[in-house]
PDB file of C-alpha atoms in Angstrom:
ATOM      1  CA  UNK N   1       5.652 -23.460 -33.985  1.00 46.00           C
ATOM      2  CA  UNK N   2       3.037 -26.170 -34.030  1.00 45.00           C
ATOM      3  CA  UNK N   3       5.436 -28.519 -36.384  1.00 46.00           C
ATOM      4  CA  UNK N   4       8.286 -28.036 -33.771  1.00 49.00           C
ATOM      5  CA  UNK N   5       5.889 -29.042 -30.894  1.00 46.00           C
ATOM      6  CA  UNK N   6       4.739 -31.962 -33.158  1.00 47.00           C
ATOM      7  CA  UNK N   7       8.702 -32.716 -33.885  1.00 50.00           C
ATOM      8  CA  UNK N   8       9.290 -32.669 -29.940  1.00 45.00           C
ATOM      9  CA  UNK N   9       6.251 -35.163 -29.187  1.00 53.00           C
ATOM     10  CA  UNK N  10       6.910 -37.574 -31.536  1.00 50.00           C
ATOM     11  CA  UNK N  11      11.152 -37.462 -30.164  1.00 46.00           C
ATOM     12  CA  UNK N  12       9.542 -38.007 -26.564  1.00 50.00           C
ATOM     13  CA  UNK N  13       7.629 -40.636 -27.537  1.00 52.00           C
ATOM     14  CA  UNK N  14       9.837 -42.601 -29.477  1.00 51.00           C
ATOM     15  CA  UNK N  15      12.743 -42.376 -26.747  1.00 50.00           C
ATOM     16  CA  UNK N  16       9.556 -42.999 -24.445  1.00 54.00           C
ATOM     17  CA  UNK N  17       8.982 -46.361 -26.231  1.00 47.00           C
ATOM     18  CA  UNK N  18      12.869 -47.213 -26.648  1.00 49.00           C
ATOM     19  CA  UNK N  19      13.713 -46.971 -22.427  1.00 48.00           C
ATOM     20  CA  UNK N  20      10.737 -49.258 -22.280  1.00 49.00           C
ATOM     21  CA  UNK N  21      11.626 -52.099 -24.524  1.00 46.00           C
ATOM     22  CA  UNK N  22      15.243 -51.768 -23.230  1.00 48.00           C
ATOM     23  CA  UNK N  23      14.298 -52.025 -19.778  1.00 46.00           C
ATOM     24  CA  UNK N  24      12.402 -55.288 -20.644  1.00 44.00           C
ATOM     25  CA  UNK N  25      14.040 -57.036 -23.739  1.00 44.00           C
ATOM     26  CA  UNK N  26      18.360 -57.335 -23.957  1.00 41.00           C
ATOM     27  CA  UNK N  27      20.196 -56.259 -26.462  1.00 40.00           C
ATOM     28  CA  UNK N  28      21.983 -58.838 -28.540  1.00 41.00           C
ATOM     29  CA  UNK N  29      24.786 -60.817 -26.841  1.00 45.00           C
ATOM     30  CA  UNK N  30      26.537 -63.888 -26.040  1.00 47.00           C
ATOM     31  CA  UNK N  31      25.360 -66.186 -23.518  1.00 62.00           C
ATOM     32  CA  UNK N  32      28.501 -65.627 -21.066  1.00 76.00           C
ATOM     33  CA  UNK N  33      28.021 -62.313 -20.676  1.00 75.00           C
ATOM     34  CA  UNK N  34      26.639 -60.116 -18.317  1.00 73.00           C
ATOM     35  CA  UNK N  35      26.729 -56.805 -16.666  1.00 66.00           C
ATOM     36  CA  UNK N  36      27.367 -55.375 -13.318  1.00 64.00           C
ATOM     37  CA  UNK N  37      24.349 -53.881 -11.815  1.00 61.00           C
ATOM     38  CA  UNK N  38      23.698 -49.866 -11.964  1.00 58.00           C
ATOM     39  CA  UNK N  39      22.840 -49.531  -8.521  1.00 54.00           C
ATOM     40  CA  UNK N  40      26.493 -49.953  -7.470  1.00 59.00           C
ATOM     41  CA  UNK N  41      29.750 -50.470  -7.966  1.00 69.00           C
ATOM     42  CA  UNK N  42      30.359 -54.131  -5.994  1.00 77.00           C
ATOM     43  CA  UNK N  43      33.645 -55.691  -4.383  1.00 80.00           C
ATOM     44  CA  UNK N  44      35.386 -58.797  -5.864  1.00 85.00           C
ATOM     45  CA  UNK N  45      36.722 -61.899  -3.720  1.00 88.00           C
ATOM     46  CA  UNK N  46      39.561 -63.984  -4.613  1.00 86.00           C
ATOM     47  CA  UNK N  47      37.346 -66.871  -4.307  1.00 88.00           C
ATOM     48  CA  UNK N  48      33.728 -67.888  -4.253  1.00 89.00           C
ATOM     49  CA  UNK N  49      32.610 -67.530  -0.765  1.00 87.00           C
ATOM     50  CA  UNK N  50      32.534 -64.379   1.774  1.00 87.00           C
ATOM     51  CA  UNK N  51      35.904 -65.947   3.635  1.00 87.00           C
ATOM     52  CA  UNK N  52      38.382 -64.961   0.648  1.00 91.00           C
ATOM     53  CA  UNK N  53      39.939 -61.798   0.732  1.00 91.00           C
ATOM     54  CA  UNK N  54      38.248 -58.540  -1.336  1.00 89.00           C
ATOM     55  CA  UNK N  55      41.002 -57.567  -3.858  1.00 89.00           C
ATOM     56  CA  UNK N  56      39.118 -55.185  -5.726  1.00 87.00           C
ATOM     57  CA  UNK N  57      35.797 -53.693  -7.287  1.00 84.00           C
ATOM     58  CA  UNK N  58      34.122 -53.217 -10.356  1.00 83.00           C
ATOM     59  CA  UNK N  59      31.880 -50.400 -11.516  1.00 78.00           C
ATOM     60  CA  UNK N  60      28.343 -50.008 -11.923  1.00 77.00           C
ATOM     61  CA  UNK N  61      27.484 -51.231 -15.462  1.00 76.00           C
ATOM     62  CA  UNK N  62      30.499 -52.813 -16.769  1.00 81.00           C
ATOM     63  CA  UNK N  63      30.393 -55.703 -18.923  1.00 84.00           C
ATOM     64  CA  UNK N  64      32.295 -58.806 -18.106  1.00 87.00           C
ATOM     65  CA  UNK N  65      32.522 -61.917 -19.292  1.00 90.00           C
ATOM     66  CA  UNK N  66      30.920 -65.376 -17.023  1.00 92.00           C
ATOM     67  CA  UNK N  67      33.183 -67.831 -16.508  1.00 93.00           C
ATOM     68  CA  UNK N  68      31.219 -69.860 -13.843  1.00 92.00           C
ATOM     69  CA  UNK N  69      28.911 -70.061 -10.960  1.00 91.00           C
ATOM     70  CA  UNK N  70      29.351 -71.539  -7.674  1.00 91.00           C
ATOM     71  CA  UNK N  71      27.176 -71.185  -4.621  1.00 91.00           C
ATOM     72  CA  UNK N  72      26.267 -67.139  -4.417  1.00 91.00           C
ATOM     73  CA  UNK N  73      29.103 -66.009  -6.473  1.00 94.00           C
ATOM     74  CA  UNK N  74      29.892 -66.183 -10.132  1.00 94.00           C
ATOM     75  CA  UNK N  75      33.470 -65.706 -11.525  1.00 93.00           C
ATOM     76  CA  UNK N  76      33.789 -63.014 -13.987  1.00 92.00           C
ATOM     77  CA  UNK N  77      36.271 -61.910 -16.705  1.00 92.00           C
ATOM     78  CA  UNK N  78      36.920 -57.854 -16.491  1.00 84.00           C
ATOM     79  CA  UNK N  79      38.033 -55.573 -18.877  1.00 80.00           C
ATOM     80  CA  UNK N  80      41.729 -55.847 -17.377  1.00 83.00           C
ATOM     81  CA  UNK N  81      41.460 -59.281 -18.498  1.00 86.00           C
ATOM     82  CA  UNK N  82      41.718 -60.346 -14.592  1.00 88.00           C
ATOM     83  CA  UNK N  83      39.265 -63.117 -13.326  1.00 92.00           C
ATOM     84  CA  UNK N  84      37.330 -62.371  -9.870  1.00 92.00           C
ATOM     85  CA  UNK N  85      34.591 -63.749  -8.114  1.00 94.00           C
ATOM     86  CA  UNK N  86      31.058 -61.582  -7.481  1.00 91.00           C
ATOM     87  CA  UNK N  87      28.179 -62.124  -5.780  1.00 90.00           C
ATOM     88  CA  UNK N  88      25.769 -63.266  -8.860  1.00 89.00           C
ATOM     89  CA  UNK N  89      22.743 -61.322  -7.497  1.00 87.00           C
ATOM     90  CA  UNK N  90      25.022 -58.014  -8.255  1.00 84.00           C
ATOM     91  CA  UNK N  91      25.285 -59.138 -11.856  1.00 87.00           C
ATOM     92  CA  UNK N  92      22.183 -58.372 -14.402  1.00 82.00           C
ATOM     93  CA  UNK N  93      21.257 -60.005 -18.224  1.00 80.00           C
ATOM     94  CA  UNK N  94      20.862 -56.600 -20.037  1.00 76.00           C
ATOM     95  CA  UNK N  95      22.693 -54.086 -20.629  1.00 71.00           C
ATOM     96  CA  UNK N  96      23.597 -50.897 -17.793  1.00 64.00           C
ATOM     97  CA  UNK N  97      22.159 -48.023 -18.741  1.00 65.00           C
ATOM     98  CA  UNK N  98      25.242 -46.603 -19.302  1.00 64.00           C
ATOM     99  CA  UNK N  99      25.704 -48.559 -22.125  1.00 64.00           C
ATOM    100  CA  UNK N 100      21.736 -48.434 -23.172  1.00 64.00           C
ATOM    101  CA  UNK N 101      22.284 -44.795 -23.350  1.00 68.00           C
ATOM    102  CA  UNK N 102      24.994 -43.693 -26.140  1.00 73.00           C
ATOM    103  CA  UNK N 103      22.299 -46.591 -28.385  1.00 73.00           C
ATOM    104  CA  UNK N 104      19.488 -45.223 -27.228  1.00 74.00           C
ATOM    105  CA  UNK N 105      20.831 -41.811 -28.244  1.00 79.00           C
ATOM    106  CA  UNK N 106      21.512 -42.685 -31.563  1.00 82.00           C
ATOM    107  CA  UNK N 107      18.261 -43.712 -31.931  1.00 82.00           C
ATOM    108  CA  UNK N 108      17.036 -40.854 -30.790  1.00 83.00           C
ATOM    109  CA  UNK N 109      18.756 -39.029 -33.030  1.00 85.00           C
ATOM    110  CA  UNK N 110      17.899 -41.304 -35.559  1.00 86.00           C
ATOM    111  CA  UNK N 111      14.399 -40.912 -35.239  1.00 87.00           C
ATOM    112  CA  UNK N 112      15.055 -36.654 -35.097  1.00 85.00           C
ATOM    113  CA  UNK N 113      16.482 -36.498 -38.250  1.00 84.00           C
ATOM    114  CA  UNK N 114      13.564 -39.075 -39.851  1.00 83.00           C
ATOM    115  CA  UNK N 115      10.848 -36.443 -38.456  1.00 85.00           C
ATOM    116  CA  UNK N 116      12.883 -33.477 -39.177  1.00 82.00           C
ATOM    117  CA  UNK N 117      13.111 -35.504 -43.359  1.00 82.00           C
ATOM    118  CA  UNK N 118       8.923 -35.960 -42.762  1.00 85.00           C
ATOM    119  CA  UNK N 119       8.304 -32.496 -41.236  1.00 81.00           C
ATOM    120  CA  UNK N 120      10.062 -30.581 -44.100  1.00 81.00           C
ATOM    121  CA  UNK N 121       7.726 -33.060 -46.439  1.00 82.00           C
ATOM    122  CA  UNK N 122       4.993 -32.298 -45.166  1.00 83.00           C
ATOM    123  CA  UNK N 123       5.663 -28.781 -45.127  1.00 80.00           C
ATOM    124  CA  UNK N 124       6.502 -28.970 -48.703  1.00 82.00           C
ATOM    125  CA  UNK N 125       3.640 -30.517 -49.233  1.00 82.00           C
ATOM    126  CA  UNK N 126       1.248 -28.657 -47.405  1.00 83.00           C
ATOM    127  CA  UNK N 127       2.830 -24.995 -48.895  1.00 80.00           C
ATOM    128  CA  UNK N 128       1.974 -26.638 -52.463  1.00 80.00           C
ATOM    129  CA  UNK N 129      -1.203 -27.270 -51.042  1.00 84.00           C
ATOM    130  CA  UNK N 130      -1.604 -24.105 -49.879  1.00 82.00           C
ATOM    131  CA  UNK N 131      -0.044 -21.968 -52.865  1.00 79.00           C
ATOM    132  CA  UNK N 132      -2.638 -24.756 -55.338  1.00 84.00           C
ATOM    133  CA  UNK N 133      -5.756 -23.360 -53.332  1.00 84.00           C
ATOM    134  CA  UNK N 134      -4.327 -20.047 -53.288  1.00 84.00           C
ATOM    135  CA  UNK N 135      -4.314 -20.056 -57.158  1.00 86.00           C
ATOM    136  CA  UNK N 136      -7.452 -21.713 -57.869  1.00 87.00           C
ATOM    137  CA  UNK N 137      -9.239 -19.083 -55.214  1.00 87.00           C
ATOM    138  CA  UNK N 138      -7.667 -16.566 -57.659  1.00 88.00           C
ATOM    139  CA  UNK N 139      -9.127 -18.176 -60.454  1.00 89.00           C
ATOM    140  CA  UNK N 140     -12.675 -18.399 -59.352  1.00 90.00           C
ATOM    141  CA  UNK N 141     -12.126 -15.101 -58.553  1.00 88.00           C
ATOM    142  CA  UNK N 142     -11.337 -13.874 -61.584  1.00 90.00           C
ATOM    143  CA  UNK N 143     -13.972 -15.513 -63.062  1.00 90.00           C
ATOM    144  CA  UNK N 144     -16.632 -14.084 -60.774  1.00 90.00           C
ATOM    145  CA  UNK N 145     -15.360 -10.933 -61.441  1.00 89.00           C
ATOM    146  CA  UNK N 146     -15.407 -11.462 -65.594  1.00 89.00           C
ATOM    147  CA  UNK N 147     -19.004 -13.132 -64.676  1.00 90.00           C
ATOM    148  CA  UNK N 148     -19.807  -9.702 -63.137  1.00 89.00           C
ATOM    149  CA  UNK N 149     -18.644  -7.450 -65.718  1.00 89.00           C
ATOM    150  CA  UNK N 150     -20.539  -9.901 -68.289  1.00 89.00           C
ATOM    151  CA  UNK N 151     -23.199  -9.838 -66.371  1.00 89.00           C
ATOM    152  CA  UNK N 152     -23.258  -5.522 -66.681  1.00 88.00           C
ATOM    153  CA  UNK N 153     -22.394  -5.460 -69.967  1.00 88.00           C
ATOM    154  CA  UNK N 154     -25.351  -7.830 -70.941  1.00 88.00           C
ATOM    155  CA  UNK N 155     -27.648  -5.385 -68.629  1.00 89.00           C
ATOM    156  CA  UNK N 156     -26.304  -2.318 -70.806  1.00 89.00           C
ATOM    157  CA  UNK N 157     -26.915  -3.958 -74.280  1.00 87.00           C
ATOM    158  CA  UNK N 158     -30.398  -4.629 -72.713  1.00 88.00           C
ATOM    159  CA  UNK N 159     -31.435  -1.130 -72.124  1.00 89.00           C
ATOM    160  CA  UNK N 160     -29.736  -0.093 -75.442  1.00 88.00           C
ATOM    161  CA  UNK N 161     -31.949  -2.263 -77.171  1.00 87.00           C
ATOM    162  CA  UNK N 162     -35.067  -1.315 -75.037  1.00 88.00           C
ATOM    163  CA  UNK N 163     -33.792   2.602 -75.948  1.00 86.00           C
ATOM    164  CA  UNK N 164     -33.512   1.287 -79.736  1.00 86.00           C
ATOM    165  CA  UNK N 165     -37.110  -0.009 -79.782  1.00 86.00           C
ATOM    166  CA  UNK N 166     -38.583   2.693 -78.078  1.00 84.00           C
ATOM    167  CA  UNK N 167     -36.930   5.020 -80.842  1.00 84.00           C
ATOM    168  CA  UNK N 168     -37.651   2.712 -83.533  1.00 84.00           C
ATOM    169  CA  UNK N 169     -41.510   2.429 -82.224  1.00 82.00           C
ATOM    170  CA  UNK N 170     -41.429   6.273 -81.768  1.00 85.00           C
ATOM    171  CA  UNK N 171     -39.870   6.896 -85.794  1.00 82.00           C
ATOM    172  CA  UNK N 172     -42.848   4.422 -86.924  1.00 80.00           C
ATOM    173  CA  UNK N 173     -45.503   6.028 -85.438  1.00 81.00           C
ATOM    174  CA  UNK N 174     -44.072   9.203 -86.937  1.00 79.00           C
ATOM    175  CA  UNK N 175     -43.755   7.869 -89.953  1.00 81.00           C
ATOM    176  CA  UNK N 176     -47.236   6.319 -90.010  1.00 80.00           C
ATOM    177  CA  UNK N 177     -48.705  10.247 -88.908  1.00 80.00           C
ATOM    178  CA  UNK N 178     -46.967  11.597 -91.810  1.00 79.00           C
ATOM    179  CA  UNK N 179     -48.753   9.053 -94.182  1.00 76.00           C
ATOM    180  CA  UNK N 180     -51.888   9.819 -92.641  1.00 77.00           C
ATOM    181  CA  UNK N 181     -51.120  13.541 -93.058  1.00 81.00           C
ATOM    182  CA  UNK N 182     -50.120  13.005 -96.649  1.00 76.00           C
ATOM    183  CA  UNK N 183     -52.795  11.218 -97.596  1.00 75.00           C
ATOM    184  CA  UNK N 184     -55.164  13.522 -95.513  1.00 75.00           C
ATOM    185  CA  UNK N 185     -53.184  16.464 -97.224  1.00 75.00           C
ATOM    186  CA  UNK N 186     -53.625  14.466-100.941  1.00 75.00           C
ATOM    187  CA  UNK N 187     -57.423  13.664-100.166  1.00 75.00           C
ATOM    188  CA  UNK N 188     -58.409  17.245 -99.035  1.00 76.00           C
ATOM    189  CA  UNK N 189     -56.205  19.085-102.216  1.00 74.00           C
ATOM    190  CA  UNK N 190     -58.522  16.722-104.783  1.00 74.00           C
ATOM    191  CA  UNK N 191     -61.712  17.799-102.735  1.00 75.00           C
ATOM    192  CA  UNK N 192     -61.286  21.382-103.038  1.00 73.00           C
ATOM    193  CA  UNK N 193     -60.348  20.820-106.282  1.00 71.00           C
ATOM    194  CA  UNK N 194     -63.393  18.718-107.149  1.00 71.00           C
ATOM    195  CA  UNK N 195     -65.442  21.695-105.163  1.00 72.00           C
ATOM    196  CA  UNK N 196     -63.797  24.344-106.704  1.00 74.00           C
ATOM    197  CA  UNK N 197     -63.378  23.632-110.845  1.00 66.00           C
ATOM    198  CA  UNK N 198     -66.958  23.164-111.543  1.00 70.00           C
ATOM    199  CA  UNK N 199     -67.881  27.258-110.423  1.00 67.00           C
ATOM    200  CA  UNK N 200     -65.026  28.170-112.514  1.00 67.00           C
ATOM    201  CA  UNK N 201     -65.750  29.902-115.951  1.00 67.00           C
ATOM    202  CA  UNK N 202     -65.681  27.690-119.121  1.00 65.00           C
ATOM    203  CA  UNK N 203     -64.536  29.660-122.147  1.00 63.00           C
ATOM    204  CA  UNK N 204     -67.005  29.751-125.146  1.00 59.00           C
ATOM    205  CA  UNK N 205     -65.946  27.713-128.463  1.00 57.00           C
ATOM    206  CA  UNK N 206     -65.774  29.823-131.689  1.00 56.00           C
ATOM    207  CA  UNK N 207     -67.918  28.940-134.495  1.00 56.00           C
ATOM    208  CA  UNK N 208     -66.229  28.868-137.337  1.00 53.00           C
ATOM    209  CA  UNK N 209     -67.751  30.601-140.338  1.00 53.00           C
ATOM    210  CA  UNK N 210     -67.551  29.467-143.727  1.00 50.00           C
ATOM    211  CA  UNK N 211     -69.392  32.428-145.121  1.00 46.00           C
TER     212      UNK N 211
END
């Protein structure tokens, strides 16, 4: 919607900008021509003053061709090939609008068809645009996501090493009690032994008799 408003201004301007330099500047042409103005359509004279007889007219905006000037009127070359005389202040330098407007058209349409070529460009370009964000959004993402699960994964091995530790401190302090025990266990069996084999009974040597 907002490209086809954007298409629209830019038409209106452009035929804006054509109507004005076509009002002001004529279109290419011979210096004997001219063009009957738009505001009427004017009678013709036989001659070159208001005493000769009217024999006919000629439309608003047609082109005909000056032959020569004299006093008010100017004798003119239509598109029947007949020469008449007109009042000169009824003929104009540019071109009738009628004729401006089948150009001006064109151009127009000229100028349609260049913003319709720019419009789908731009489109183009601004859906690769879009779909090129669109994918890089999806990569970063993805990548937070894989950040996130790294990020847990890391915070599991952590506590499975702090549960590890605690386990392995745990098994050497139980290891280090048993030693103690042991040794305790080692120490006390020599004591009692030490206490106890001096009260026990020694056994008498024989003599032995030679005789």
């Amino acid at each position: 919607m907002q490209a086809d408003k954007f298409r629209f201004s830019c038409v209106a301007a452009a035929a804006s900008v054509l109507l004005t330099v076509a009002s002001t500047q004529a279109i290419a042409q011979t210096d004997n021509q001219a063009w009957v103005s738009d505001a009427l359509s004017t009678y013709v004279r036989s001659g070159p003053t208001d005493g000769y007889r009217i024999i006919g007219t000629l439309n608003a905006g047609e082109q005909v061709e000056v032959l020569e000037e004299s006093g008010n009127y100017t004798r003119v070359r239509g598109g029947s090939g007949d020469t008449v005389w007109v009042l000169t202040n009824e003929l104009q330098e540019t071109p009738s609008a009628r004729e401006q407007l089948p150009i001006l058209q064109d151009r127009v349409d000229e100028l349609t068809a260049e913003l319709a070529g720019i419009n789908d460009t731009w489109e183009q370009r601004t859906s690769s645009m879009t779909e090129t964000l669109e994918i890089r959004e999806q990569r970063i993402s993805d990548l937070e996501a894989r950040n996130n699960e790294l990020d847990s994964e890391t915070e599991q091995s952590r506590q499975q090493v702090r549960a590890l530790q605690a386990r392995l401190d745990t098994q050497e302090e139980d290891l280090l009690m048993r030693y103690f025990m042991y040794g305790g266990g080692v120490a006390g069996a020599g004591l009692l032994v030490g206490l106890i084999v001096p009260h026990l009974p020694r056994r008498r040597k024989k003599r032995d008799r030679w005789f």
